[in-house]
């Protein structure tokens, strides 16, 4: 009889301490570390040149840069206008260390591009850009322009800031 009373008392104390301990631990929520904000997040660009590393191809310039746009969402999604098509992909960037004043750079990769498939005019750069996007590996922001470098010297996409819509 007295041993069962002592056991019940010990269990009650153990339950009380366990509840207090778990409640204290639950209230100590540690916030998740936040990744440093990329200088690309929230920016919008329009293509001004596609520089090939091959002399045979040279540099291609779109007749209307506003037909080729790239918007980096703060949520990690990129929205693109590729001439007569629209597309989106995820993006992820890491800033380099040791940038010089007026120059920022880092690694950049895009996920799989999902896009419409309208037939653009024959001179369109849409196909070349859509094929190049998965090979982007780095970026450089210098002199107000965004340069996206492709893997293995595959070329450089050069963008200028896109005008913001009014309002």
XYZ file of N, CA, C and O in Angstrom, residues 52-157:
424
model
N 28.655 35.528 -78.337
C 29.167 34.172 -78.505
C 30.681 34.206 -78.368
O 31.327 35.191 -78.721
N 31.247 33.147 -77.872
C 32.702 33.039 -77.804
C 33.266 32.527 -79.128
O 34.460 32.484 -79.328
N 32.362 32.183 -80.044
C 32.759 31.705 -81.368
C 32.718 32.866 -82.355
O 31.703 33.555 -82.482
N 33.826 33.088 -83.059
C 33.874 34.168 -84.043
C 32.863 33.963 -85.166
O 32.375 34.937 -85.744
N 32.536 32.711 -85.473
C 31.574 32.433 -86.543
C 30.180 32.962 -86.189
O 29.442 33.395 -87.052
N 29.823 32.893 -84.909
C 28.497 33.343 -84.494
C 28.487 34.808 -84.114
O 27.480 35.484 -84.303
N 29.548 35.310 -83.544
C 29.627 36.719 -83.177
C 28.627 37.101 -82.104
O 28.188 36.285 -81.302
N 28.239 38.381 -82.112
C 27.290 38.909 -81.134
C 25.942 39.140 -81.802
O 25.866 39.782 -82.856
N 24.888 38.610 -81.201
C 23.520 38.822 -81.691
C 22.853 39.873 -80.811
O 22.967 39.825 -79.583
N 22.199 40.839 -81.445
C 21.479 41.888 -80.716
C 20.010 41.855 -81.120
O 19.702 41.897 -82.308
N 19.119 41.774 -80.140
C 17.693 41.754 -80.492
C 17.266 43.116 -81.038
O 17.713 44.157 -80.541
N 16.417 43.130 -82.055
C 15.947 44.419 -82.588
C 15.151 45.219 -81.547
O 15.194 46.437 -81.542
N 14.448 44.501 -80.655
C 13.679 45.153 -79.598
C 14.014 44.485 -78.267
O 13.471 43.423 -77.946
N 14.927 45.082 -77.468
C 15.303 44.464 -76.190
C 14.119 44.174 -75.270
O 14.160 43.223 -74.490
N 13.063 44.957 -75.359
C 11.888 44.746 -74.504
C 11.167 43.433 -74.827
O 10.325 42.983 -74.056
N 11.514 42.794 -75.958
C 10.910 41.502 -76.310
C 11.597 40.334 -75.622
O 11.161 39.186 -75.750
N 12.702 40.623 -74.913
C 13.462 39.584 -74.216
C 13.751 40.088 -72.812
O 14.708 40.829 -72.594
N 12.910 39.705 -71.880
C 13.057 40.220 -70.522
C 13.255 39.090 -69.517
O 12.870 37.944 -69.763
N 13.850 39.458 -68.400
C 14.123 38.523 -67.316
C 13.860 39.240 -66.005
O 14.434 40.298 -65.749
N 12.967 38.699 -65.188
C 12.627 39.277 -63.886
C 12.929 38.244 -62.802
O 12.418 37.119 -62.848
N 13.795 38.628 -61.854
C 14.159 37.755 -60.744
C 13.234 38.025 -59.566
O 13.326 39.079 -58.937
N 12.336 37.103 -59.281
C 11.432 37.271 -58.145
C 12.148 36.991 -56.835
O 13.047 36.154 -56.773
N 11.757 37.690 -55.776
C 12.360 37.433 -54.463
C 12.035 36.044 -53.918
O 12.673 35.579 -52.984
N 11.068 35.373 -54.542
C 10.661 34.032 -54.115
C 11.462 32.922 -54.793
O 11.153 31.746 -54.629
N 12.482 33.284 -55.589
C 13.288 32.277 -56.267
C 12.732 31.828 -57.602
O 13.184 30.840 -58.176
N 11.748 32.564 -58.138
C 11.197 32.270 -59.468
C 11.616 33.380 -60.416
O 11.603 34.548 -60.052
N 11.971 33.000 -61.620
C 12.310 33.966 -62.669
C 11.222 33.913 -63.731
O 10.772 32.827 -64.110
N 10.790 35.078 -64.179
C 9.818 35.164 -65.266
C 10.519 35.745 -66.477
O 11.262 36.727 -66.361
N 10.265 35.131 -67.630
C 10.938 35.547 -68.849
C 9.950 35.845 -69.962
O 8.904 35.198 -70.061
N 10.319 36.797 -70.773
C 9.656 37.001 -72.057
C 10.713 36.665 -73.088
O 11.793 37.254 -73.096
N 10.422 35.710 -73.933
C 11.338 35.283 -74.980
C 10.654 35.518 -76.318
O 10.069 34.606 -76.900
N 10.685 36.755 -76.759
C 10.045 37.195 -77.987
C 8.538 36.924 -77.907
O 7.852 37.553 -77.107
N 8.033 35.951 -78.661
C 6.588 35.697 -78.670
C 6.171 34.683 -77.610
O 4.998 34.321 -77.531
N 7.098 34.223 -76.793
C 6.795 33.240 -75.754
C 7.044 33.791 -74.356
O 7.792 34.751 -74.181
N 6.414 33.164 -73.382
C 6.601 33.504 -71.970
C 7.067 32.247 -71.255
O 6.688 31.144 -71.627
N 7.886 32.450 -70.219
C 8.377 31.299 -69.492
C 8.695 31.626 -68.052
O 8.710 32.793 -67.650
N 8.958 30.587 -67.287
C 9.381 30.765 -65.902
C 10.278 29.598 -65.511
O 10.216 28.519 -66.096
N 11.125 29.874 -64.543
C 12.052 28.871 -64.020
C 12.437 29.292 -62.614
O 12.296 30.463 -62.240
N 12.920 28.355 -61.835
C 13.470 28.723 -60.535
C 14.873 29.269 -60.768
O 15.489 29.011 -61.807
N 15.358 30.044 -59.804
C 16.732 30.534 -59.880
C 17.338 30.517 -58.495
O 16.642 30.614 -57.497
N 18.666 30.373 -58.467
C 19.388 30.362 -57.201
C 20.736 31.011 -57.439
O 21.446 30.663 -58.386
N 21.077 31.974 -56.596
C 22.341 32.695 -56.734
C 23.064 32.751 -55.398
O 22.437 32.768 -54.345
N 24.376 32.778 -55.474
C 25.235 32.972 -54.305
C 26.232 34.061 -54.648
O 26.917 33.968 -55.671
N 26.297 35.069 -53.808
C 27.215 36.176 -54.063
C 28.650 35.738 -53.809
O 28.926 34.957 -52.905
N 29.545 36.254 -54.633
C 30.974 35.987 -54.444
C 31.496 36.875 -53.328
O 30.921 37.920 -53.017
N 32.588 36.476 -52.736
C 33.220 37.314 -51.720
C 34.323 38.123 -52.377
O 34.902 37.711 -53.384
N 34.582 39.286 -51.827
C 35.685 40.101 -52.318
C 35.393 40.903 -53.569
O 36.303 41.195 -54.337
N 34.129 41.246 -53.809
C 33.813 42.095 -54.962
C 34.437 43.470 -54.787
O 34.621 43.955 -53.668
N 34.739 44.103 -55.896
C 35.284 45.456 -55.857
C 34.130 46.446 -55.930
O 33.033 46.101 -56.387
N 34.331 47.697 -55.518
C 33.253 48.692 -55.602
C 32.736 48.823 -57.041
O 33.515 48.847 -57.990
N 31.418 48.859 -57.166
C 30.792 48.988 -58.480
C 30.689 47.695 -59.260
O 30.236 47.677 -60.395
N 31.101 46.603 -58.659
C 31.058 45.305 -59.336
C 30.635 44.236 -58.336
O 31.250 44.073 -57.300
N 29.547 43.546 -58.649
C 29.088 42.427 -57.827
C 28.985 41.196 -58.715
O 28.591 41.295 -59.875
N 29.305 40.051 -58.157
C 29.278 38.832 -58.957
C 28.936 37.645 -58.072
O 28.848 37.766 -56.853
N 28.760 36.512 -58.715
C 28.485 35.292 -57.977
C 28.053 34.177 -58.892
O 28.032 34.314 -60.116
N 27.682 33.060 -58.278
C 27.188 31.921 -59.055
C 25.681 32.095 -59.263
O 24.995 32.721 -58.461
N 25.190 31.553 -60.356
C 23.767 31.642 -60.687
C 23.394 30.418 -61.504
O 24.101 30.056 -62.440
N 22.286 29.806 -61.115
C 21.753 28.689 -61.888
C 20.241 28.796 -61.966
O 19.590 29.260 -61.035
N 19.716 28.351 -63.103
C 18.277 28.314 -63.321
C 17.810 26.867 -63.318
O 18.535 25.968 -63.757
N 16.583 26.667 -62.843
C 15.955 25.350 -62.928
C 15.391 25.156 -64.325
O 15.611 25.956 -65.233
N 14.627 24.094 -64.496
C 14.028 23.787 -65.788
C 13.078 24.901 -66.218
O 12.252 25.359 -65.430
N 13.216 25.323 -67.452
C 12.371 26.386 -68.013
C 11.048 25.795 -68.492
O 11.032 24.834 -69.261
N 9.956 26.356 -68.022
C 8.626 26.015 -68.523
C 8.169 27.205 -69.350
O 8.208 28.340 -68.866
N 7.794 26.969 -70.603
C 7.417 28.105 -71.446
C 6.342 27.726 -72.450
O 6.109 26.548 -72.727
N 5.740 28.776 -72.971
C 4.797 28.577 -74.066
C 5.605 28.184 -75.296
O 6.826 28.358 -75.334
N 4.949 27.674 -76.298
C 5.653 27.167 -77.488
C 5.116 27.771 -78.785
O 4.983 27.082 -79.792
N 4.828 29.060 -78.786
C 4.368 29.705 -80.016
C 5.518 29.764 -81.015
O 6.688 29.794 -80.639
N 5.200 29.775 -82.300
C 6.220 29.851 -83.335
C 6.572 31.325 -83.553
O 5.789 32.092 -84.072
N 7.782 31.702 -83.104
C 8.252 33.082 -83.265
C 8.812 33.270 -84.674
O 9.114 32.291 -85.362
N 9.000 34.530 -85.103
C 9.561 34.788 -86.426
C 10.941 34.132 -86.580
O 11.653 33.908 -85.588
N 11.361 33.838 -87.813
C 12.631 33.141 -88.044
C 13.861 33.833 -87.433
O 14.776 33.158 -86.990
N 13.911 35.140 -87.382
C 15.086 35.852 -86.849
C 15.085 35.945 -85.319
O 15.982 36.543 -84.740
N 14.124 35.331 -84.671
C 13.999 35.417 -83.214
C 15.179 34.751 -82.504
O 15.711 33.742 -82.964
N 15.556 35.320 -81.362
C 16.601 34.735 -80.517
C 16.006 33.795 -79.468
O 16.734 33.254 -78.635
N 14.718 33.599 -79.493
C 14.004 32.822 -78.478
C 14.602 31.444 -78.268
O 14.890 31.035 -77.145
N 14.833 30.690 -79.333
C 15.350 29.331 -79.209
C 16.759 29.328 -78.626
O 17.066 28.526 -77.743
N 17.622 30.229 -79.083
C 19.002 30.284 -78.576
C 19.030 30.597 -77.085
O 19.787 29.994 -76.328
N 18.196 31.535 -76.664
C 18.192 31.921 -75.246
C 17.606 30.803 -74.389
O 18.147 30.471 -73.336
N 16.516 30.201 -74.842
C 15.901 29.100 -74.086
C 16.881 27.937 -73.939
O 16.958 27.307 -72.879
N 17.660 27.655 -74.985
C 18.641 26.570 -74.909
C 19.830 26.957 -74.034
O 20.461 26.095 -73.423
N 20.171 28.239 -73.969
C 21.331 28.697 -73.194
C 21.041 28.763 -71.696
O 21.947 28.561 -70.879
N 19.811 29.051 -71.316
C 19.468 29.289 -69.910
C 19.940 28.198 -68.943
O 20.492 28.513 -67.890
N 19.782 26.908 -69.266
C 20.242 25.881 -68.322
C 21.768 25.861 -68.126
O 22.258 25.243 -67.200
N 22.498 26.540 -68.999
C 23.958 26.533 -68.922
C 24.528 27.786 -68.256
O 25.745 27.942 -68.181
N 23.666 28.675 -67.777
C 24.148 29.847 -67.036
C 24.764 29.350 -65.735
O 24.176 28.529 -65.031
N 25.962 29.852 -65.417
C 26.645 29.426 -64.200
C 27.067 30.583 -63.300
O 27.365 30.379 -62.130
N 27.146 31.813 -63.841
C 27.572 32.930 -63.005
C 27.009 34.240 -63.538
O 26.519 34.309 -64.663
N 27.086 35.245 -62.681
C 26.638 36.578 -63.072
C 27.665 37.617 -62.634
O 28.442 37.408 -61.706
N 27.657 38.746 -63.342
C 28.446 39.915 -62.965
C 27.549 41.122 -63.171
O 26.953 41.287 -64.243
N 27.437 41.950 -62.151
C 26.736 43.230 -62.241
C 27.806 44.309 -62.279
O 28.542 44.508 -61.299
N 27.932 44.991 -63.408
C 28.940 46.040 -63.542
C 28.438 47.095 -64.522
O 27.788 46.760 -65.518
N 28.702 48.337 -64.204
C 28.287 49.473 -65.047
C 26.794 49.439 -65.361
O 26.375 49.765 -66.478
N 25.986 49.004 -64.400
C 24.535 49.004 -64.575
C 24.014 47.890 -65.462
O 22.835 47.872 -65.793
N 24.856 46.964 -65.840
C 24.433 45.866 -66.705
C 24.642 44.526 -66.005
O 25.527 44.376 -65.165
N 23.825 43.569 -66.399
C 23.902 42.214 -65.878
C 24.471 41.309 -66.966
O 23.925 41.247 -68.073
N 25.566 40.626 -66.660
C 26.211 39.708 -67.597
C 26.055 38.295 -67.037
O 26.499 38.025 -65.919
N 25.425 37.413 -67.822
C 25.246 36.021 -67.416
C 26.180 35.157 -68.246
O 26.059 35.098 -69.474
N 27.115 34.498 -67.582
C 28.103 33.665 -68.277
C 27.634 32.226 -68.356
O 27.163 31.657 -67.373
N 27.828 31.650 -69.544
C 27.436 30.268 -69.778
C 28.601 29.329 -69.506
O 29.772 29.716 -69.610
N 28.271 28.106 -69.193
C 29.227 27.048 -68.922
C 30.196 26.881 -70.094
O 29.797 26.997 -71.259
N 31.457 26.606 -69.794
C 32.481 26.260 -70.784
C 32.611 27.299 -71.897
O 32.691 26.958 -73.075
N 32.628 28.571 -71.501
C 32.771 29.653 -72.485
C 31.723 29.590 -73.592
O 32.003 29.875 -74.752
N 30.516 29.195 -73.230
C 29.436 29.080 -74.207
C 28.861 30.408 -74.648
O 28.103 30.473 -75.608
N 29.211 31.495 -73.968
C 28.713 32.805 -74.351
C 28.327 33.620 -73.130
O 28.424 33.144 -71.990
N 27.906 34.845 -73.402
C 27.488 35.765 -72.342
C 26.206 36.457 -72.778
O 26.140 37.035 -73.869
N 25.202 36.374 -71.925
C 23.953 37.112 -72.137
C 24.109 38.447 -71.416
O 24.396 38.470 -70.220
